[in-house]
mmCIF file of C-alpha atoms in Angstrom:
data_model
loop_
_atom_site.group_PDB
_atom_site.id
_atom_site.type_symbol
_atom_site.label_atom_id
_atom_site.label_comp_id
_atom_site.label_asym_id
_atom_site.label_seq_id
_atom_site.Cartn_x
_atom_site.Cartn_y
_atom_site.Cartn_z
ATOM 1 C CA MET A 1 -29.286 -19.131 -36.018
ATOM 2 C CA SER A 2 -29.429 -17.898 -32.346
ATOM 3 C CA ASN A 3 -32.970 -18.844 -30.558
ATOM 4 C CA THR A 4 -31.777 -15.392 -28.277
ATOM 5 C CA PRO A 5 -34.733 -12.863 -28.174
ATOM 6 C CA LEU A 6 -34.026 -10.053 -29.844
ATOM 7 C CA SER A 7 -34.729 -7.964 -27.057
ATOM 8 C CA HIS A 8 -31.957 -9.754 -24.707
ATOM 9 C CA MET A 9 -28.889 -9.597 -27.353
ATOM 10 C CA GLY A 10 -29.283 -6.067 -27.026
ATOM 11 C CA THR A 11 -28.634 -5.700 -23.461
ATOM 12 C CA GLU A 12 -25.934 -8.498 -23.776
ATOM 13 C CA SER A 13 -24.585 -5.975 -26.279
ATOM 14 C CA THR A 14 -24.855 -3.029 -23.922
ATOM 15 C CA ARG A 15 -23.424 -4.670 -20.251
ATOM 16 C CA ALA A 16 -20.587 -6.193 -23.104
ATOM 17 C CA ARG A 17 -19.563 -3.022 -23.754
ATOM 18 C CA ALA A 18 -20.139 -2.063 -20.569
ATOM 19 C CA VAL A 19 -17.833 -4.888 -18.833
ATOM 20 C CA ARG A 20 -15.285 -3.357 -21.851
ATOM 21 C CA ARG A 21 -15.565 -0.168 -20.449
ATOM 22 C CA SER A 22 -15.171 -1.044 -16.982
ATOM 23 C CA LEU A 23 -12.006 -3.218 -17.314
ATOM 24 C CA ALA A 24 -10.118 -0.398 -19.146
ATOM 25 C CA LEU A 25 -11.166 1.696 -16.570
ATOM 26 C CA THR A 26 -9.297 -0.509 -13.650
ATOM 27 C CA ALA A 27 -6.813 -1.655 -15.843
ATOM 28 C CA LEU A 28 -5.830 1.944 -17.346
ATOM 29 C CA LEU A 29 -6.137 3.293 -13.369
ATOM 30 C CA ALA A 30 -4.173 0.206 -11.881
ATOM 31 C CA THR A 31 -1.199 0.654 -14.735
ATOM 32 C CA THR A 32 -1.153 4.105 -15.424
ATOM 33 C CA ALA A 33 1.502 5.185 -18.001
ATOM 34 C CA LEU A 34 1.440 8.602 -17.136
ATOM 35 C CA ALA A 35 5.112 8.630 -14.474
ATOM 36 C CA CYS A 36 7.295 5.747 -14.580
ATOM 37 C CA SER A 37 4.877 2.995 -15.136
ATOM 38 C CA PRO A 38 8.158 1.105 -15.318
ATOM 39 C CA ALA A 39 9.567 -2.340 -17.258
ATOM 40 C CA SER A 40 11.481 -4.787 -16.385
ATOM 41 C CA ASP A 41 13.724 -7.530 -16.940
ATOM 42 C CA LYS A 42 11.271 -10.242 -16.099
ATOM 43 C CA ASP A 43 10.694 -12.681 -18.559
ATOM 44 C CA GLU A 44 6.451 -14.139 -19.383
ATOM 45 C CA ALA A 45 6.604 -16.753 -16.867
ATOM 46 C CA GLY A 46 7.753 -14.202 -14.465
ATOM 47 C CA HIS A 47 10.907 -15.224 -14.184
ATOM 48 C CA SER A 48 14.123 -12.294 -13.966
ATOM 49 C CA THR A 49 16.150 -13.566 -16.896
ATOM 50 C CA SER A 50 19.696 -13.840 -16.018
ATOM 51 C CA PRO A 51 22.265 -11.457 -15.764
ATOM 52 C CA SER A 52 24.893 -10.162 -18.689
ATOM 53 C CA PRO A 53 28.384 -11.679 -19.224
ATOM 54 C CA ALA A 54 29.542 -7.647 -17.225
ATOM 55 C CA THR A 55 26.913 -7.638 -14.689
ATOM 56 C CA THR A 56 28.341 -11.004 -13.936
ATOM 57 C CA SER A 57 32.440 -10.326 -14.229
ATOM 58 C CA SER A 58 31.603 -6.784 -12.486
ATOM 59 C CA THR A 59 30.086 -8.146 -9.502
ATOM 60 C CA ALA A 60 33.042 -10.965 -9.171
ATOM 61 C CA LEU A 61 35.800 -8.057 -9.609
ATOM 62 C CA GLY A 62 33.968 -6.676 -5.978
ATOM 63 C CA GLU A 63 32.125 -3.823 -7.734
ATOM 64 C CA THR A 64 28.266 -3.020 -7.214
ATOM 65 C CA SER A 65 26.272 -5.456 -9.099
ATOM 66 C CA ALA A 66 23.379 -3.232 -10.957
ATOM 67 C CA ASP A 67 20.464 -5.036 -8.871
ATOM 68 C CA ALA A 68 22.406 -3.416 -5.564
ATOM 69 C CA ARG A 69 23.123 0.072 -7.074
ATOM 70 C CA ILE A 70 19.195 0.591 -8.675
ATOM 71 C CA GLU A 71 18.093 -1.212 -5.119
ATOM 72 C CA GLN A 72 20.455 1.963 -3.605
ATOM 73 C CA VAL A 73 18.626 4.469 -6.087
ATOM 74 C CA ASN A 74 15.080 3.471 -4.891
ATOM 75 C CA GLU A 75 15.251 3.475 -1.399
ATOM 76 C CA THR A 76 16.769 6.934 -1.476
ATOM 77 C CA MET A 77 14.287 8.212 -3.648
ATOM 78 C CA ARG A 78 11.342 6.222 -1.880
ATOM 79 C CA LYS A 79 13.067 9.253 1.250
ATOM 80 C CA THR A 80 13.668 11.854 -0.341
ATOM 81 C CA PRO A 81 11.493 14.867 -2.100
ATOM 82 C CA PHE A 82 11.725 15.904 -5.433
ATOM 83 C CA SER A 83 10.739 17.072 -8.975
ATOM 84 C CA ALA A 84 10.639 16.026 -11.718
ATOM 85 C CA ILE A 85 10.062 17.513 -15.147
ATOM 86 C CA GLY A 86 9.325 15.263 -18.432
ATOM 87 C CA THR A 87 7.561 14.214 -21.375
ATOM 88 C CA THR A 88 4.878 11.173 -21.667
ATOM 89 C CA THR A 89 4.352 8.277 -23.193
ATOM 90 C CA ALA A 90 0.464 8.406 -22.417
ATOM 91 C CA PHE A 91 -0.125 10.739 -25.410
ATOM 92 C CA ASP A 92 1.480 12.897 -28.163
ATOM 93 C CA GLU A 93 2.511 16.034 -26.553
ATOM 94 C CA GLY A 94 2.089 17.894 -23.401
ATOM 95 C CA GLN A 95 4.186 17.372 -20.761
ATOM 96 C CA GLN A 96 4.214 16.310 -17.052
ATOM 97 C CA GLU A 97 5.275 17.712 -14.083
ATOM 98 C CA ILE A 98 6.320 15.264 -11.024
ATOM 99 C CA ARG A 99 6.341 16.013 -7.062
ATOM 100 C CA TRP A 100 7.497 13.427 -4.738
ATOM 101 C CA ASN A 101 6.742 14.359 -0.950
ATOM 102 C CA PRO A 102 7.116 11.216 0.917
ATOM 103 C CA SER A 103 5.397 12.416 4.706
ATOM 104 C CA GLN A 104 2.946 13.513 1.718
ATOM 105 C CA GLY A 105 2.847 12.118 -1.665
ATOM 106 C CA LEU A 106 2.877 12.512 -5.165
ATOM 107 C CA HIS A 107 1.623 14.550 -7.775
ATOM 108 C CA ILE A 108 1.515 14.536 -11.237
ATOM 109 C CA LYS A 109 0.205 17.567 -13.579
ATOM 110 C CA LEU A 110 -0.081 17.096 -16.888
ATOM 111 C CA VAL A 111 0.057 20.470 -19.016
ATOM 112 C CA GLY A 112 -1.092 20.807 -22.240
ATOM 113 C CA THR A 113 -2.851 18.092 -22.050
ATOM 114 C CA GLY A 114 -4.587 18.593 -18.796
ATOM 115 C CA GLY A 115 -5.423 16.852 -15.841
ATOM 116 C CA ASP A 116 -3.775 16.161 -13.095
ATOM 117 C CA MET A 117 -3.168 12.527 -10.950
ATOM 118 C CA TYR A 118 -2.086 11.598 -6.863
ATOM 119 C CA CYS A 119 -0.939 9.138 -4.988
ATOM 120 C CA LYS A 120 -1.037 8.833 -0.987
ATOM 121 C CA ASP A 121 -0.293 4.767 0.776
ATOM 122 C CA GLY A 122 -0.861 2.965 -2.541
ATOM 123 C CA VAL A 123 -4.041 4.878 -3.492
ATOM 124 C CA THR A 124 -4.323 6.543 -6.848
ATOM 125 C CA TYR A 125 -6.485 10.204 -7.185
ATOM 126 C CA MET A 126 -7.088 10.258 -11.317
ATOM 127 C CA SER A 127 -9.225 13.718 -12.493
ATOM 128 C CA ALA A 128 -11.757 12.386 -14.529
ATOM 129 C CA ASP A 129 -10.852 14.916 -17.296
ATOM 130 C CA LEU A 130 -7.778 13.037 -17.485
ATOM 131 C CA LEU A 131 -9.504 9.489 -17.392
ATOM 132 C CA ALA A 132 -11.411 10.178 -20.354
ATOM 133 C CA LYS A 133 -8.707 11.771 -21.936
ATOM 134 C CA ASN A 134 -5.805 8.638 -20.937
ATOM 135 C CA LEU A 135 -9.325 6.326 -22.579
ATOM 136 C CA GLN A 136 -9.473 8.170 -25.637
ATOM 137 C CA SER A 137 -5.819 7.170 -26.061
ATOM 138 C CA LYS A 138 -6.659 3.958 -25.874
ATOM 139 C CA GLY A 139 -9.574 3.644 -27.507
ATOM 140 C CA VAL A 140 -11.548 3.882 -25.891
ATOM 141 C CA GLN A 141 -14.244 6.421 -25.694
ATOM 142 C CA ILE A 142 -16.306 7.856 -22.481
ATOM 143 C CA THR A 143 -18.460 11.170 -21.966
ATOM 144 C CA VAL A 144 -17.974 12.255 -18.580
ATOM 145 C CA PRO A 145 -20.830 14.159 -17.638
ATOM 146 C CA ASP A 146 -20.536 17.799 -16.507
ATOM 147 C CA ARG A 147 -21.548 17.026 -12.296
ATOM 148 C CA LEU A 148 -18.458 15.069 -12.611
ATOM 149 C CA ASP A 149 -15.813 17.982 -13.821
ATOM 150 C CA ASP A 150 -14.385 18.130 -10.744
ATOM 151 C CA THR A 151 -14.273 14.030 -9.491
ATOM 152 C CA TYR A 152 -10.420 12.311 -8.773
ATOM 153 C CA VAL A 153 -11.925 8.710 -10.111
ATOM 154 C CA THR A 154 -9.986 6.709 -7.008
ATOM 155 C CA THR A 155 -8.154 2.950 -7.063
ATOM 156 C CA GLU A 156 -5.809 0.875 -4.859
ATOM 157 C CA SER A 157 -2.924 -0.338 -6.808
ATOM 158 C CA GLY A 158 -1.363 -2.619 -3.918
ATOM 159 C CA GLN A 159 1.362 -1.082 -3.650
ATOM 160 C CA GLY A 160 3.798 2.002 -2.594
ATOM 161 C CA CYS A 161 3.273 5.407 -4.252
ATOM 162 C CA ASP A 162 6.990 4.494 -5.144
ATOM 163 C CA ALA A 163 6.077 2.161 -8.090
ATOM 164 C CA TYR A 164 5.355 5.703 -10.895
ATOM 165 C CA PHE A 165 9.430 6.103 -10.615
ATOM 166 C CA ALA A 166 11.576 2.944 -8.623
ATOM 167 C CA VAL A 167 14.531 2.078 -11.118
ATOM 168 C CA PRO A 168 13.695 -1.879 -12.090
ATOM 169 C CA PRO A 169 15.441 -4.779 -12.543
ATOM 170 C CA GLY A 170 18.306 -4.098 -15.136
ATOM 171 C CA THR A 171 22.086 -3.940 -16.735
ATOM 172 C CA PHE A 172 24.602 -1.669 -17.172
ATOM 173 C CA ALA A 173 25.581 0.174 -19.623
ATOM 174 C CA PRO A 174 28.550 1.367 -20.268
ATOM 175 C CA ASP A 175 28.217 2.531 -23.526
ATOM 176 C CA LYS A 176 25.186 5.227 -22.917
ATOM 177 C CA ASP A 177 26.850 6.869 -19.822
ATOM 178 C CA THR A 178 26.893 10.287 -19.545
ATOM 179 C CA GLU A 179 26.776 13.297 -17.687
ATOM 180 C CA ILE A 180 23.118 14.781 -16.178
ATOM 181 C CA GLU A 181 23.719 18.500 -15.140
ATOM 182 C CA GLY A 182 27.685 17.585 -14.123
ATOM 183 C CA VAL A 183 26.816 14.880 -12.321
ATOM 184 C CA PRO A 184 28.566 11.564 -13.778
ATOM 185 C CA ALA A 185 26.389 9.180 -14.577
ATOM 186 C CA GLN A 186 25.257 5.230 -14.830
ATOM 187 C CA ALA A 187 22.943 3.708 -17.499
ATOM 188 C CA VAL A 188 20.499 0.921 -17.054
ATOM 189 C CA ALA A 189 18.945 -0.268 -19.171
ATOM 190 C CA ALA A 190 15.803 -2.191 -19.481
ATOM 191 C CA ALA A 191 12.741 -3.772 -21.224
ATOM 192 C CA SER A 192 9.821 -5.647 -21.748
ATOM 193 C CA GLY A 193 8.181 -6.418 -24.770
ATOM 194 C CA SER A 194 7.430 -3.134 -26.435
ATOM 195 C CA THR A 195 9.046 -1.223 -23.974
ATOM 196 C CA SER A 196 12.552 -0.117 -23.533
ATOM 197 C CA ASP A 197 14.209 2.168 -20.809
ATOM 198 C CA VAL A 198 16.957 3.869 -20.221
ATOM 199 C CA TYR A 199 17.915 4.754 -16.185
ATOM 200 C CA TYR A 200 20.668 7.406 -15.932
ATOM 201 C CA ILE A 201 21.511 6.995 -11.808
ATOM 202 C CA SER A 202 24.194 8.784 -9.597
ATOM 203 C CA GLU A 203 28.053 7.041 -10.285
ATOM 204 C CA GLU A 204 28.365 8.496 -7.208
ATOM 205 C CA ASP A 205 26.504 8.389 -3.389
ATOM 206 C CA PRO A 206 23.933 9.786 -2.723
ATOM 207 C CA ALA A 207 22.455 7.649 -5.292
ATOM 208 C CA ARG A 208 19.534 8.951 -7.109
ATOM 209 C CA LEU A 209 18.107 8.357 -10.134
ATOM 210 C CA LEU A 210 18.411 11.574 -12.753
ATOM 211 C CA LYS A 211 17.346 11.158 -15.501
ATOM 212 C CA MET A 212 15.047 8.392 -17.522
ATOM 213 C CA GLU A 213 14.454 7.976 -21.349
ATOM 214 C CA SER A 214 11.527 5.532 -22.103
ATOM 215 C CA THR A 215 9.909 4.306 -25.577
ATOM 216 C CA ARG A 216 6.686 2.392 -25.040
ATOM 217 C CA ASP A 217 4.604 1.220 -28.765
ATOM 218 C CA GLY A 218 6.709 3.490 -30.540
ATOM 219 C CA ARG A 219 6.144 6.791 -27.967
ATOM 220 C CA LYS A 220 9.246 8.533 -26.602
ATOM 221 C CA SER A 221 9.627 10.696 -23.218
ATOM 222 C CA ARG A 222 12.200 11.702 -21.452
ATOM 223 C CA THR A 223 11.936 12.509 -17.382
ATOM 224 C CA THR A 224 14.609 14.866 -15.450
ATOM 225 C CA TYR A 225 14.843 14.452 -11.469
ATOM 226 C CA THR A 226 15.633 17.372 -10.036
ATOM 227 C CA ASP A 227 15.065 19.623 -6.160
ATOM 228 C CA PHE A 228 16.099 16.632 -4.397
ATOM 229 C CA GLY A 229 15.344 17.140 -1.049
ATOM 230 C CA LYS A 230 13.699 20.714 -1.301
ATOM 231 C CA GLU A 231 10.116 19.912 -0.231
ATOM 232 C CA THR A 232 6.782 20.547 -1.985
ATOM 233 C CA SER A 233 3.171 20.764 0.112
ATOM 234 C CA ILE A 234 1.030 18.440 -2.016
ATOM 235 C CA VAL A 235 -3.014 18.918 -0.942
ATOM 236 C CA LEU A 236 -4.641 15.921 -2.468
ATOM 237 C CA PRO A 237 -8.110 16.041 -3.509
ATOM 238 C CA LYS A 238 -11.068 17.089 -0.651
ATOM 239 C CA ALA A 239 -13.236 13.949 0.591
ATOM 240 C CA GLY A 240 -16.455 15.866 -1.767
ATOM 241 C CA GLN A 241 -13.879 15.107 -4.985
ATOM 242 C CA VAL A 242 -13.067 11.535 -4.475
ATOM 243 C CA MET A 243 -15.350 8.975 -6.443
ATOM 244 C CA PRO A 244 -14.041 5.146 -6.701
ATOM 245 C CA LEU A 245 -13.637 3.902 -9.675
ATOM 246 C CA GLU A 246 -17.368 1.517 -9.643
ATOM 247 C CA GLU A 247 -19.400 4.421 -8.233
ATOM 248 C CA PHE A 248 -17.406 6.386 -11.245
ATOM 249 C CA ARG A 249 -18.711 4.134 -13.916
ATOM 250 C CA GLU A 250 -22.129 3.766 -12.731
ATOM 251 C CA GLU A 251 -21.878 7.938 -12.649
ATOM 252 C CA VAL A 252 -21.010 7.295 -16.646
ATOM 253 C CA ASN A 253 -23.693 4.921 -17.505
ATOM 254 C CA ALA A 254 -26.125 6.784 -16.079
ATOM 255 C CA GLY A 255 -25.540 10.022 -18.244
#
């Protein structure tokens, strides 16, 4: 039997729950799946898998490889304003509206579910209500005090905001090639673990991402990208509405 006093055991249990909750918050904010948390063709050790024979032969024949075309697409998308609309694997229902302005940042609005997320210069801003719902979908319950209703929780991702819509390394899937709004589209397949994505990229220039279909842990989503070059104004939350993750955690624990 443990010699730890009961009072200490209770304290340790509370601390353990707080630590688990803090880690869950950090993980969700750092790798939120609201947008396009991309799949990867890397194995568990982090090494890129070998290209398929079809990709290799295409490259040998002088055609653009999948990796080269993906980089062209990502470069265009980083520099081009666009909008997108679709569903999300983060929740069972509701839609997400995405707007990207390279000079002002990224805005993702959840319609139906409710909540907003922004990203600018590698900093993610997630509304407290959306964070609570996202945590709930992962089995972690938190109660957001009324005083924090209009709060946006921030975290630094360590990467550019284009990470939310960038096409990851993948291979061409010619059997899935199609047309999106009359534009010939090449399919690129990328998979990792329980995640399986198909990205439809323009076959001809300008190189663009036209559509994404995703499956994550059995949940499916579909996003269509439009309004290329059409700038919209994105206004980040005001300074008084912003709270770093650690401070938010302490406020939630305080009740």
